Amino acid sequence: MASDNGNFSFDNGVLPKIQTNGAGSKKPANGICHDDSVPPVKAQTIHELHSLQRKRSAPTTPVKEGAGGAAFATISEEERQQLQLQSISASLASLTRETGPKVVRGDPARKAEGGHAAKATPEHHHYITPTISVSDSALKFTHVLYNLSPAELYEQAIKYEKGSFITSNGALATLSGAKTGRSPRDKRVVKDDVTTEDLWWGKGSPNIEMDEHTFLTNRERAVDYLNSLDKVFVNDQFLNWDPENRIKVRIISARAYHSLFMHNMCIRATPEELEDFGTPDFTIYNAGQFPCNRYTHYMTSSTSVDINLARREMVILGTQYAGEMKKGLFSVMHYLMPKRQILSLHSGCNMGKDGDVALFFGLSGTGKTTLSTDHNRLLIGDDEHCWSDNGVSNIEGGCYAKCIDLSQEKEPDIWNAIKFGTVLENVVFEEHTREVDYTDKSVTENTRAAYPIEYIPNAKLPCVGPHPKNVILLACDAFGVLPPVSKLNLAQTMYHFISGYTALVAGTEDGIKEPQATFSACFGAAFIMLHPTKYAAMLAEKMQKYGATGWLVNTGWSGGRYGVGNRIKLAYTRKIIDAIHSGELLNAKYQKTEVFGLEIPTGLNGVPSEILDPINTWEDKAAYKETLLKLAGLFKKNFEVFANHKIGTDGSLTDEILAAGPNF
Ligand SMILES: Nc1ncnc2c1ncn2[C@@H]1O[C@H](COP(=O)(O)OP(=O)(O)OP(=O)(O)O)[C@@H](O)[C@H]1O
Ligand SMILES: O=C([O-])CC(=O)C(=O)O
Ligand SMILES: [Ca+2]
Ligand SMILES: [Mn+2]
């Protein structure tokens, strides 16, 4: 029975308290200590005990010690946090109703625990008051979880996000929902006076237009959704390891999964860098759980990924696939960097012990991550780079590896990078042991691991390097007619770079289930913003200036087309890549193939000579010839749209490039 003060007691309340030695009296009567001799816990209550477990710290944003110590610090920790919250509130502001929502720092769940609650109560945050409070949203507080650590994000994900689990290797398994790949058809770019002129529009372009007003409609929708939540995650991070061309990005999202993904994929700021972070150069509003309104102008589905270059903002509605954030920012870099005469590249990049740098271009699934992650070389990055007058720099701070059929034996460095802190997307694991089954495609083919680059033991930190010596174009040829390796002259390199051929491997782009021949300009048409020839001209100029050699490597089929032959063994491809790096292939003996006119080596160490010319591996020679001509026809047809574009200042390279394609 409950007494008035809420405590339980027995009816008469007179039962004597049970006494133990020492508990009631200061000294044990007989001088003997029993099992309660261990010093007692310092906490008086269970709440206090739990609060003792966690050492108070400001994990990401300590006060900078001025020259004369804290007394001379320009602003106090509290003032700095206020400025940060004001900046976040401004980011989340509705453009019509009020300046910004009331945001407070910290996890709302912590309020219940007492102790820290004072920090999170509204009264202490009167400094963020909306000017015109005309909606109920102005009465509500949104808690900001700012740059949480991986451990904190794990807890948030596991507590609140269905489908989040710790796997036996320590990684965080998550589900990205209905979308397990990017949605390129739902990408929109605001067409204004500036972008009308600057960007590539029309047939073949990834930039599908929307107007400013529609962008603001979607932005409002995303911001309203985020402000309606109890808490949002905010990441302030950097892009580009080149210190002169670093971009500050803010990612506002609703899921711990998204925050941890970006923590891993972008460059992580030091506490000192965060202190001076200021206004971000670009902001993402990821309201992926919430759909766009299909009746909104320009919308063709309930998914929309919208970029507004003038406002320096991106809005995500209706897809939780984390790759949208990564590749959205990459699109922005494809606009910002060329403006500064810096070439942005969808490529992996590594460096030998002697400083020889190789770039690995290729569409999704062709081997950029797999082949740039090489135990004998330093990894600069696996997917997005810049090539400036100073050399190469990685745009990102992490890697995003495909993990379907991942094997410890074939890809040991990637295997070992899957540990605490790594996000494992859409993988299947054993319910009890939590062991991941990398062969299981039940959720999707496009299973992924996102980890910080320093999880690769031979990462090159900082992720920059000198000018590339080799430019390797990867194609996963489902037709099985391209040779495993060809040496390219400059015009051929440009021809194949602009063509961007591969057989798209299942899953990465939503809706593709089987490999199929694809042409994607610059090996990344989905992300480029300018006309492909702009990037091609820059690449040609840089390769010429720094004397880089081009190569075409087929990581796809051998011995027949998809369905008949098999994918070339990774071990062979690695030998080919080794021979490019070492210079062995540069000095090999070559012969020219028919139709494509490719220079192929007659032999190389560790690879059976007969596979170097694909015709040898096909049983049915007539079928080979027919398939070769079919692919050549596809190349020709694809290139027609580029025939009228001049590359570089004079037309001579353009003519050479046109002549560098298949001849039949
Ligand atoms: N011969 C081969 N060469 C390269 N990769 C191969 C080969 N055979 C099989 N593979 C597999 O192909 C996949 C290549 O994927 P990878 O992650 O390297 O793609 P990516 O080019 O980085 O794509 P994305 O841009 O989508 O990240 C891996 O799963 C790898 O194990
Ligand atoms: O963006 C993604 O989803 C994965 C990737 O790297 C690509 O497709 O090039
Ligand atoms: Ca990759
Ligand atoms: Mn990629």
XYZ file of C-alpha atoms and ligand atoms in Angstrom:
706
model
C 0.000 0.000 0.000
C 1.287 3.391 -0.894
C 1.632 5.979 1.830
C 0.989 9.662 1.299
C 4.523 10.515 0.388
C 4.555 7.894 -2.353
C 6.794 5.394 -0.533
C 5.678 1.900 0.283
C 5.380 0.934 3.932
C 3.673 -1.768 5.906
C 0.406 -1.062 7.668
C 1.711 -0.353 11.133
C 5.133 0.784 9.908
C 6.770 -0.730 12.975
C 8.768 -3.659 11.542
C 12.275 -3.359 12.914
C 15.090 -2.678 10.480
C 17.402 -5.662 9.931
C 20.847 -4.796 11.196
C 24.095 -6.076 9.730
C 27.497 -5.636 11.266
C 28.809 -2.251 10.465
C 25.721 -1.054 8.744
C 24.107 0.387 11.810
C 27.094 1.083 14.031
C 30.410 2.758 13.247
C 32.538 -0.153 14.498
C 31.874 -3.852 14.159
C 31.160 -5.170 17.636
C 33.620 -8.058 17.466
C 36.187 -6.302 15.243
C 35.539 -8.728 12.383
C 34.799 -7.312 8.959
C 32.424 -9.258 6.784
C 31.936 -9.136 3.032
C 30.826 -5.526 3.111
C 34.371 -4.454 3.915
C 34.918 -3.140 0.338
C 34.766 0.680 0.350
C 31.167 1.593 -0.353
C 30.107 3.162 -3.643
C 30.413 6.924 -3.458
C 26.936 7.443 -4.848
C 23.989 8.105 -2.552
C 21.360 7.214 -5.148
C 21.069 5.009 -8.191
C 20.918 8.149 -10.372
C 24.117 9.395 -8.876
C 25.739 5.991 -9.423
C 24.823 6.114 -13.102
C 26.024 9.655 -13.423
C 29.391 8.666 -11.909
C 29.852 6.172 -14.724
C 30.242 8.972 -17.222
C 32.996 11.496 -16.865
C 31.709 14.946 -17.745
C 33.380 16.296 -20.824
C 32.702 18.517 -23.756
C 33.879 15.906 -26.208
C 34.090 17.866 -29.396
C 34.244 21.465 -28.314
C 36.492 22.314 -25.363
C 37.402 25.936 -24.738
C 40.577 26.907 -26.509
C 43.336 27.732 -24.047
C 44.568 31.176 -24.957
C 48.246 32.104 -24.612
C 47.667 33.029 -20.995
C 45.285 30.165 -20.205
C 41.531 30.139 -19.796
C 41.443 33.632 -18.330
C 42.438 35.067 -21.688
C 40.139 32.920 -23.825
C 38.200 35.239 -26.117
C 34.809 33.687 -25.408
C 33.590 31.337 -22.727
C 32.480 27.790 -23.417
C 28.904 28.813 -22.738
C 29.068 31.732 -25.162
C 30.616 29.533 -27.798
C 27.894 26.930 -27.427
C 25.311 29.700 -27.679
C 26.811 30.885 -30.952
C 26.859 27.332 -32.243
C 23.204 26.792 -31.304
C 22.239 30.087 -32.915
C 23.986 29.009 -36.091
C 22.163 25.653 -36.061
C 18.867 27.386 -35.332
C 19.494 29.679 -38.307
C 20.212 26.644 -40.472
C 16.934 25.077 -39.482
C 14.903 28.237 -39.853
C 11.733 28.365 -41.841
C 12.160 31.105 -44.393
C 8.712 32.554 -43.887
C 7.619 32.124 -40.306
C 10.403 32.756 -37.861
C 14.152 33.129 -37.654
C 14.749 29.666 -36.361
C 13.404 26.952 -34.100
C 14.297 26.795 -30.459
C 17.148 24.401 -30.320
C 18.863 23.091 -27.236
C 21.939 21.016 -26.887
C 21.837 17.438 -25.665
C 19.761 14.318 -25.644
C 16.171 14.822 -24.448
C 16.298 11.353 -22.873
C 18.912 12.601 -20.437
C 16.465 15.033 -18.853
C 14.851 12.213 -16.932
C 18.124 11.299 -15.301
C 18.389 14.564 -13.430
C 21.723 16.249 -12.924
C 22.225 17.404 -16.493
C 18.637 18.431 -16.917
C 19.279 22.036 -15.990
C 21.367 22.495 -19.133
C 18.566 21.279 -21.321
C 15.623 23.183 -19.927
C 14.037 25.844 -22.093
C 14.355 28.683 -19.525
C 18.110 28.596 -19.894
C 17.924 29.117 -23.608
C 15.896 32.270 -23.898
C 18.557 33.710 -26.187
C 17.053 31.976 -29.205
C 13.644 33.543 -29.505
C 11.768 33.569 -32.738
C 10.867 37.072 -33.872
C 7.388 36.329 -35.185
C 5.855 33.363 -33.424
C 2.875 32.529 -35.514
C 2.947 28.758 -35.361
C 3.001 26.088 -32.687
C 6.448 25.097 -33.856
C 7.714 28.190 -32.069
C 6.637 26.690 -28.757
C 8.567 23.507 -29.213
C 12.191 22.673 -28.557
C 14.378 20.585 -30.797
C 17.358 18.939 -29.165
C 20.570 19.062 -31.115
C 22.982 16.149 -30.904
C 26.074 17.897 -32.159
C 29.005 15.914 -33.585
C 28.404 12.927 -31.339
C 31.134 10.315 -31.071
C 30.711 6.906 -32.743
C 29.995 5.305 -29.349
C 27.203 7.794 -28.622
C 25.794 7.325 -32.117
C 25.818 3.560 -31.682
C 23.695 3.945 -28.562
C 21.286 6.320 -30.255
C 20.921 4.001 -33.232
C 20.432 0.871 -31.172
C 17.973 2.518 -28.792
C 15.832 4.335 -31.302
C 16.330 3.014 -34.831
C 14.755 -0.248 -35.774
C 17.103 -2.535 -37.659
C 20.260 -1.334 -35.874
C 22.473 -4.014 -34.339
C 26.071 -4.563 -33.306
C 27.583 -7.306 -35.430
C 30.152 -9.779 -34.112
C 32.993 -7.725 -35.597
C 31.828 -4.610 -33.752
C 30.332 -2.782 -36.744
C 26.915 -1.120 -36.622
C 24.493 -2.905 -38.929
C 21.733 -0.631 -40.224
C 18.918 -0.689 -42.744
C 18.502 2.158 -45.215
C 14.801 1.434 -45.712
C 13.041 1.035 -49.036
C 15.887 2.608 -51.010
C 19.116 0.602 -51.089
C 20.775 2.620 -53.851
C 20.806 6.164 -55.199
C 17.807 7.573 -57.074
C 19.359 9.558 -59.973
C 15.991 10.183 -61.606
C 14.837 12.017 -58.484
C 17.777 14.421 -58.426
C 16.896 18.074 -59.057
C 19.111 21.131 -59.468
C 17.841 24.687 -59.174
C 18.014 26.443 -62.539
C 18.602 30.167 -62.037
C 20.314 32.899 -64.052
C 23.765 31.661 -63.078
C 23.269 27.908 -63.357
C 21.407 28.232 -66.661
C 24.711 29.433 -68.097
C 27.168 27.395 -66.036
C 25.691 23.913 -65.869
C 25.070 21.088 -68.308
C 21.357 20.731 -69.015
C 19.306 18.624 -71.363
C 19.731 15.196 -72.894
C 22.245 13.008 -71.077
C 22.720 15.502 -68.258
C 22.114 14.393 -64.652
C 20.881 17.893 -63.793
C 17.109 17.822 -63.942
C 15.825 21.316 -63.380
C 13.640 22.718 -60.634
C 12.909 26.341 -59.794
C 13.848 28.248 -56.672
C 10.299 28.321 -55.374
C 9.932 24.549 -55.577
C 13.264 24.147 -53.850
C 12.008 26.337 -51.014
C 8.824 24.276 -50.825
C 10.837 21.108 -50.380
C 13.245 22.821 -48.030
C 10.365 23.969 -45.843
C 8.980 20.451 -45.852
C 12.308 18.991 -44.752
C 12.931 21.680 -42.140
C 9.415 21.328 -40.713
C 9.875 17.590 -40.473
C 13.248 17.946 -38.738
C 11.910 20.595 -36.343
C 8.945 18.387 -35.480
C 11.304 15.785 -34.059
C 12.499 15.645 -30.473
C 16.071 15.680 -31.645
C 18.206 16.097 -34.721
C 21.812 15.164 -35.413
C 24.196 17.838 -36.620
C 27.610 17.088 -38.141
C 30.045 19.910 -38.870
C 32.857 18.527 -41.007
C 35.161 19.226 -43.935
C 35.598 18.126 -47.530
C 38.929 18.058 -49.385
C 42.307 17.416 -47.759
C 43.865 20.246 -49.786
C 43.982 22.926 -47.064
C 43.631 25.764 -49.580
C 40.449 24.323 -51.025
C 38.738 22.857 -48.008
C 34.937 23.171 -47.835
C 32.986 23.328 -44.558
C 29.846 21.206 -44.575
C 26.982 20.867 -42.111
C 24.735 17.809 -42.248
C 21.444 17.925 -40.368
C 19.757 14.555 -40.157
C 17.193 12.625 -38.207
C 19.036 9.359 -37.821
C 22.116 8.366 -35.853
C 22.932 6.093 -38.815
C 23.183 9.111 -41.114
C 25.269 11.031 -38.619
C 27.720 8.145 -38.142
C 27.887 7.568 -41.901
C 28.899 11.179 -42.522
C 31.214 11.173 -39.498
C 33.055 8.349 -41.261
C 32.839 9.657 -44.826
C 33.664 13.359 -44.413
C 36.864 14.751 -42.935
C 36.580 14.907 -39.157
C 37.354 18.249 -37.574
C 39.687 18.542 -34.604
C 38.268 20.252 -31.493
C 40.278 23.364 -32.365
C 38.947 23.420 -35.926
C 35.391 23.045 -34.642
C 35.806 25.957 -32.344
C 36.418 28.283 -35.279
C 34.002 26.486 -37.595
C 31.703 29.472 -38.116
C 29.186 29.402 -40.958
C 29.235 26.273 -43.106
C 29.901 26.597 -46.859
C 27.228 24.023 -47.612
C 24.352 22.489 -45.643
C 22.410 19.245 -46.122
C 18.902 18.833 -44.742
C 18.348 15.103 -44.686
C 14.687 14.382 -43.980
C 14.963 11.034 -45.720
C 12.239 9.307 -43.709
C 9.739 11.883 -44.858
C 8.525 11.883 -48.479
C 8.179 14.856 -50.763
C 4.700 15.827 -51.868
C 4.098 14.299 -55.296
C 1.781 17.145 -56.222
C 4.671 19.583 -55.899
C 5.810 20.953 -59.271
C 8.730 18.990 -60.820
C 8.215 15.972 -58.543
C 7.763 12.623 -60.259
C 7.908 10.369 -57.205
C 7.901 10.727 -53.434
C 11.697 10.914 -53.424
C 13.528 14.137 -54.093
C 17.198 15.036 -53.783
C 17.525 18.752 -54.443
C 20.620 20.899 -54.889
C 20.558 24.688 -54.738
C 24.022 26.050 -55.546
C 23.114 29.686 -54.905
C 21.766 28.938 -51.444
C 24.524 26.355 -50.884
C 21.961 23.849 -49.686
C 20.742 20.365 -50.401
C 17.455 18.793 -49.337
C 16.752 15.066 -49.141
C 13.186 13.756 -48.934
C 11.917 10.227 -49.343
C 15.147 8.241 -49.325
C 17.298 7.120 -46.428
C 20.080 5.722 -48.604
C 23.146 7.423 -47.098
C 25.038 7.472 -50.409
C 22.776 10.368 -51.500
C 24.528 12.674 -49.008
C 28.004 11.570 -50.068
C 27.303 11.842 -53.772
C 25.255 15.035 -53.402
C 28.281 16.738 -51.877
C 30.415 15.248 -54.636
C 28.151 16.938 -57.212
C 28.676 20.233 -55.431
C 32.454 19.717 -55.580
C 32.110 19.030 -59.317
C 30.807 22.606 -59.577
C 32.975 24.439 -57.048
C 36.365 22.920 -57.900
C 36.451 23.429 -61.698
C 35.625 27.105 -61.029
C 39.035 27.176 -59.300
C 40.749 25.300 -62.168
C 40.773 22.144 -60.052
C 39.624 18.890 -61.623
C 37.209 16.789 -59.564
C 37.330 13.063 -60.263
C 35.202 9.991 -59.575
C 38.296 7.943 -58.889
C 40.250 5.990 -56.331
C 43.860 6.973 -55.700
C 46.921 5.367 -54.189
C 50.635 5.928 -54.030
C 53.679 3.661 -54.120
C 56.510 3.849 -51.603
C 58.473 5.910 -54.147
C 55.691 8.465 -54.519
C 54.205 7.200 -57.801
C 50.497 8.043 -57.774
C 47.796 6.141 -59.680
C 44.205 7.195 -60.281
C 41.494 4.546 -60.690
C 38.477 5.781 -62.629
C 35.403 3.690 -63.031
C 31.697 3.543 -62.498
C 30.111 1.971 -59.466
C 31.294 -1.592 -58.862
C 34.192 -1.581 -61.310
C 36.871 -1.816 -58.611
C 37.934 1.664 -57.490
C 37.747 0.766 -53.805
C 38.925 -2.827 -54.209
C 41.974 -1.969 -56.338
C 43.028 1.281 -54.666
C 43.017 -0.566 -51.320
C 46.312 -2.324 -51.937
C 48.410 -3.658 -49.078
C 51.630 -2.716 -50.879
C 50.658 0.892 -51.461
C 49.443 3.914 -49.525
C 45.736 4.648 -49.866
C 44.970 8.299 -50.623
C 41.265 7.641 -51.167
C 38.795 5.240 -52.738
C 36.189 7.329 -54.584
C 36.414 11.138 -54.893
C 39.512 13.235 -55.612
C 40.741 16.605 -56.783
C 43.684 17.212 -59.105
C 45.073 20.727 -58.716
C 48.405 22.372 -59.554
C 49.648 21.028 -56.213
C 48.845 17.370 -56.991
C 45.988 15.169 -55.831
C 43.829 15.354 -52.724
C 41.038 13.177 -51.403
C 37.698 14.934 -50.975
C 36.562 12.537 -48.264
C 37.696 11.191 -44.915
C 36.440 7.655 -45.359
C 35.762 4.781 -47.711
C 32.526 3.209 -48.927
C 33.207 -0.378 -49.950
C 30.844 -2.769 -51.593
C 30.682 -5.860 -49.448
C 28.703 -8.380 -51.405
C 30.723 -11.634 -51.361
C 33.470 -9.891 -49.399
C 36.186 -12.372 -48.474
C 38.895 -12.066 -45.846
C 41.358 -13.801 -48.126
C 40.819 -11.645 -51.248
C 40.264 -8.255 -49.610
C 41.928 -8.464 -46.168
C 42.289 -4.714 -45.572
C 38.609 -4.014 -46.230
C 37.631 -7.051 -44.144
C 39.689 -5.780 -41.200
C 38.283 -2.255 -41.542
C 34.860 -3.618 -40.636
C 35.022 -3.153 -36.877
C 33.735 -0.823 -34.162
C 32.775 2.503 -35.758
C 32.051 1.097 -39.221
C 28.540 1.386 -40.630
C 27.374 -1.804 -42.343
C 24.398 -1.075 -44.582
C 21.770 -3.614 -45.475
C 23.819 -6.727 -44.681
C 22.299 -9.920 -43.329
C 23.665 -11.497 -40.136
C 23.075 -14.565 -38.034
C 20.475 -13.715 -35.402
C 22.309 -15.156 -32.397
C 26.030 -14.867 -33.139
C 25.578 -11.629 -35.115
C 28.025 -12.945 -37.665
C 27.604 -11.236 -41.022
C 26.867 -13.366 -44.071
C 28.430 -11.330 -46.875
C 27.035 -13.658 -49.521
C 23.432 -12.930 -48.562
C 21.637 -10.617 -50.996
C 18.253 -10.825 -49.261
C 18.079 -7.074 -48.588
C 20.074 -5.916 -51.619
C 23.103 -6.659 -53.806
C 24.404 -3.226 -52.891
C 25.518 -3.994 -49.331
C 28.071 -1.454 -48.119
C 30.609 -0.704 -45.417
C 31.475 2.910 -44.561
C 34.603 3.364 -42.443
C 37.081 6.159 -41.669
C 40.109 6.011 -43.970
C 42.469 5.469 -41.041
C 40.865 2.036 -40.581
C 43.009 1.037 -43.579
C 46.452 0.425 -42.059
C 48.425 1.986 -44.911
C 46.267 5.067 -45.399
C 48.220 8.109 -46.528
C 47.502 10.822 -43.957
C 46.948 13.594 -44.810
C 45.260 12.198 -47.920
C 47.233 14.127 -50.537
C 49.886 13.140 -53.064
C 51.937 14.363 -56.008
C 50.770 14.426 -59.647
C 49.601 11.044 -60.981
C 51.891 8.875 -63.064
C 49.211 6.392 -64.182
C 45.557 6.956 -65.005
C 43.720 3.640 -64.941
C 40.256 3.465 -66.494
C 38.282 0.540 -65.084
C 35.445 -1.012 -67.039
C 33.477 -4.035 -65.957
C 32.710 -5.343 -69.450
C 29.718 -7.657 -69.297
C 30.222 -8.429 -72.986
C 33.612 -10.023 -72.277
C 35.292 -8.546 -75.351
C 37.491 -5.790 -73.908
C 41.015 -7.004 -73.110
C 42.017 -7.341 -69.420
C 44.533 -4.518 -69.980
C 45.344 -2.064 -72.787
C 47.813 0.803 -72.938
C 46.155 3.993 -74.203
C 47.523 7.055 -75.953
C 46.165 10.438 -74.831
C 43.391 10.569 -77.449
C 42.258 7.035 -76.536
C 42.321 7.922 -72.851
C 40.053 10.880 -73.575
C 37.787 8.816 -75.799
C 37.265 6.221 -73.078
C 37.050 8.814 -70.307
C 34.270 10.661 -72.133
C 32.535 7.395 -73.038
C 32.654 6.065 -69.465
C 31.685 2.544 -70.369
C 30.864 -0.255 -67.998
C 28.288 -2.882 -67.301
C 26.496 -1.367 -64.333
C 26.696 -3.836 -61.487
C 23.385 -4.617 -59.854
C 21.875 -2.505 -57.181
C 23.822 0.725 -56.681
C 21.382 2.699 -58.741
C 17.884 1.933 -57.683
C 16.047 -0.489 -59.951
C 19.011 -2.121 -61.749
C 18.975 -5.834 -60.992
C 21.252 -7.361 -63.683
C 24.477 -6.111 -65.217
C 23.811 -4.099 -68.333
C 25.958 -2.011 -70.676
C 26.076 1.627 -69.596
C 27.864 4.745 -70.769
C 28.360 7.441 -68.167
C 30.518 10.411 -69.186
C 33.663 10.948 -67.111
C 32.879 7.673 -65.326
C 30.403 9.592 -63.226
C 27.751 11.345 -65.310
C 25.360 11.125 -62.366
C 27.514 13.586 -60.406
C 29.028 15.979 -62.925
C 27.602 19.475 -63.173
C 29.363 20.924 -66.214
C 29.496 19.503 -69.717
C 31.693 16.345 -69.815
C 34.097 17.922 -72.303
C 35.028 20.551 -69.680
C 36.355 17.853 -67.356
C 37.900 15.948 -70.268
C 39.807 19.022 -71.442
C 41.188 19.550 -67.937
C 42.212 15.905 -67.657
C 43.951 15.970 -71.051
C 45.825 19.114 -70.124
C 46.972 17.717 -66.791
C 47.956 14.307 -68.159
C 49.978 15.989 -70.879
C 51.598 18.478 -68.524
C 52.647 15.856 -65.985
C 53.291 12.979 -68.405
C 50.745 10.481 -67.065
C 50.047 7.225 -68.961
C 46.490 6.024 -69.575
C 45.350 2.389 -69.236
C 42.084 0.586 -69.815
C 41.525 -2.350 -67.468
C 38.572 -4.698 -67.879
C 37.577 -6.038 -64.453
C 34.547 -7.729 -66.012
C 33.967 -10.833 -68.041
C 36.396 -13.183 -69.728
C 35.706 -16.374 -71.723
C 32.320 -15.187 -72.976
C 29.718 -12.582 -72.134
C 27.773 -12.333 -68.869
C 25.989 -15.676 -68.434
C 28.597 -17.635 -70.432
C 32.027 -16.534 -69.201
C 33.151 -15.508 -65.739
C 34.359 -12.347 -64.092
C 38.125 -12.134 -64.392
C 39.859 -13.335 -61.222
C 40.655 -10.517 -58.828
C 44.126 -12.030 -58.366
C 44.829 -11.550 -62.098
C 43.551 -7.975 -62.087
C 45.798 -7.249 -59.110
C 48.816 -8.642 -61.030
C 47.936 -6.399 -63.970
C 47.686 -3.365 -61.699
C 51.008 -4.309 -60.033
C 52.647 -4.415 -63.474
C 51.268 -0.950 -64.297
C 52.604 0.474 -61.024
C 56.025 -1.154 -61.338
C 56.572 0.004 -64.907
C 56.773 -3.604 -66.166
C 53.825 -3.018 -68.490
C 55.083 0.282 -69.836
C 58.044 -1.556 -71.307
C 56.223 -4.737 -72.405
C 55.756 -5.934 -76.000
C 52.436 -4.899 -77.520
C 50.099 -5.888 -80.337
C 47.066 -3.988 -81.646
C 43.511 -5.368 -81.443
C 41.068 -5.144 -84.324
C 38.018 -2.856 -84.146
C 38.924 -1.015 -80.902
C 42.568 -0.555 -81.935
C 43.826 -1.174 -78.406
C 47.474 -1.905 -77.588
C 47.573 -5.129 -75.581
C 50.644 -6.745 -74.009
C 51.683 -10.152 -75.334
C 52.662 -11.359 -71.875
C 53.018 -10.291 -68.271
C 54.173 -11.843 -65.026
C 51.644 -13.939 -63.111
C 48.836 -13.786 -65.692
C 48.210 -16.561 -68.249
C 49.142 -15.078 -71.656
C 46.123 -16.550 -73.429
C 43.649 -14.408 -71.476
C 45.327 -11.137 -72.538
C 43.585 -11.314 -75.934
C 39.910 -12.095 -75.204
C 39.367 -13.969 -78.487
C 41.508 -16.803 -77.092
C 39.136 -17.323 -74.170
C 35.962 -17.543 -76.278
C 35.057 -21.019 -77.518
C 32.677 -19.615 -80.119
C 34.860 -17.294 -82.247
C 31.940 -16.155 -84.431
C 30.016 -15.137 -81.327
C 33.083 -13.229 -80.142
C 33.314 -11.224 -83.368
C 29.614 -10.529 -83.368
C 29.683 -9.359 -79.736
C 32.761 -7.220 -80.373
C 31.002 -5.436 -83.245
C 27.874 -5.036 -81.197
C 29.768 -3.322 -78.385
C 31.720 -1.197 -80.884
C 28.387 -0.071 -82.350
C 27.141 0.910 -78.894
C 30.306 2.963 -78.296
C 29.896 4.702 -81.642
C 26.274 5.520 -81.084
C 26.943 6.818 -77.602
C 29.728 9.097 -78.808
C 27.631 10.792 -81.502
C 26.424 13.481 -79.073
C 30.012 14.496 -78.327
C 31.125 14.750 -81.967
C 30.236 18.451 -82.225
C 31.985 19.545 -79.057
C 35.448 21.016 -79.220
C 37.846 19.882 -76.517
C 40.568 22.274 -75.453
C 41.500 25.470 -77.252
C 42.287 24.126 -80.709
C 40.305 21.480 -82.559
C 43.178 19.060 -83.186
C 42.699 17.016 -80.018
C 38.975 16.783 -80.771
C 39.682 15.180 -84.155
C 42.194 12.794 -82.602
C 39.702 11.796 -79.928
C 36.994 11.118 -82.509
C 39.453 8.917 -84.407
C 40.462 7.050 -81.226
C 37.198 5.115 -81.013
C 36.394 1.769 -82.581
C 36.951 1.474 -86.352
C 34.873 -0.967 -88.369
N 38.662 -8.671 -61.171
C 38.095 -7.848 -60.317
N 38.561 -6.587 -60.153
C 37.972 -5.729 -59.299
N 36.911 -6.046 -58.530
C 36.410 -7.298 -58.631
C 36.970 -8.236 -59.523
N 36.266 -9.375 -59.420
C 35.313 -9.156 -58.511
N 35.374 -7.915 -58.012
C 34.428 -7.345 -57.026
O 33.820 -6.213 -57.616
C 33.513 -5.245 -56.649
C 34.170 -3.916 -56.973
O 33.562 -2.948 -56.150
P 34.214 -1.632 -55.606
O 33.708 -1.397 -54.226
O 35.692 -1.649 -55.767
O 33.520 -0.624 -56.609
P 33.769 0.903 -56.813
O 34.357 1.105 -58.166
O 34.536 1.415 -55.670
O 32.273 1.461 -56.855
P 31.503 2.639 -56.084
O 31.839 3.895 -56.819
O 30.100 2.279 -56.177
O 31.995 2.658 -54.669
C 34.002 -5.791 -55.319
O 32.925 -6.395 -54.688
C 35.054 -6.816 -55.746
O 35.209 -7.839 -54.816
O 27.099 6.616 -54.392
C 26.887 5.444 -54.135
O 25.811 4.974 -53.795
C 28.023 4.513 -54.189
C 29.048 4.971 -55.084
O 30.157 5.238 -54.668
C 28.707 5.129 -56.507
O 27.602 4.781 -56.902
O 29.575 5.618 -57.250
Ca 33.821 2.511 -53.768
Mn 31.519 5.962 -56.231
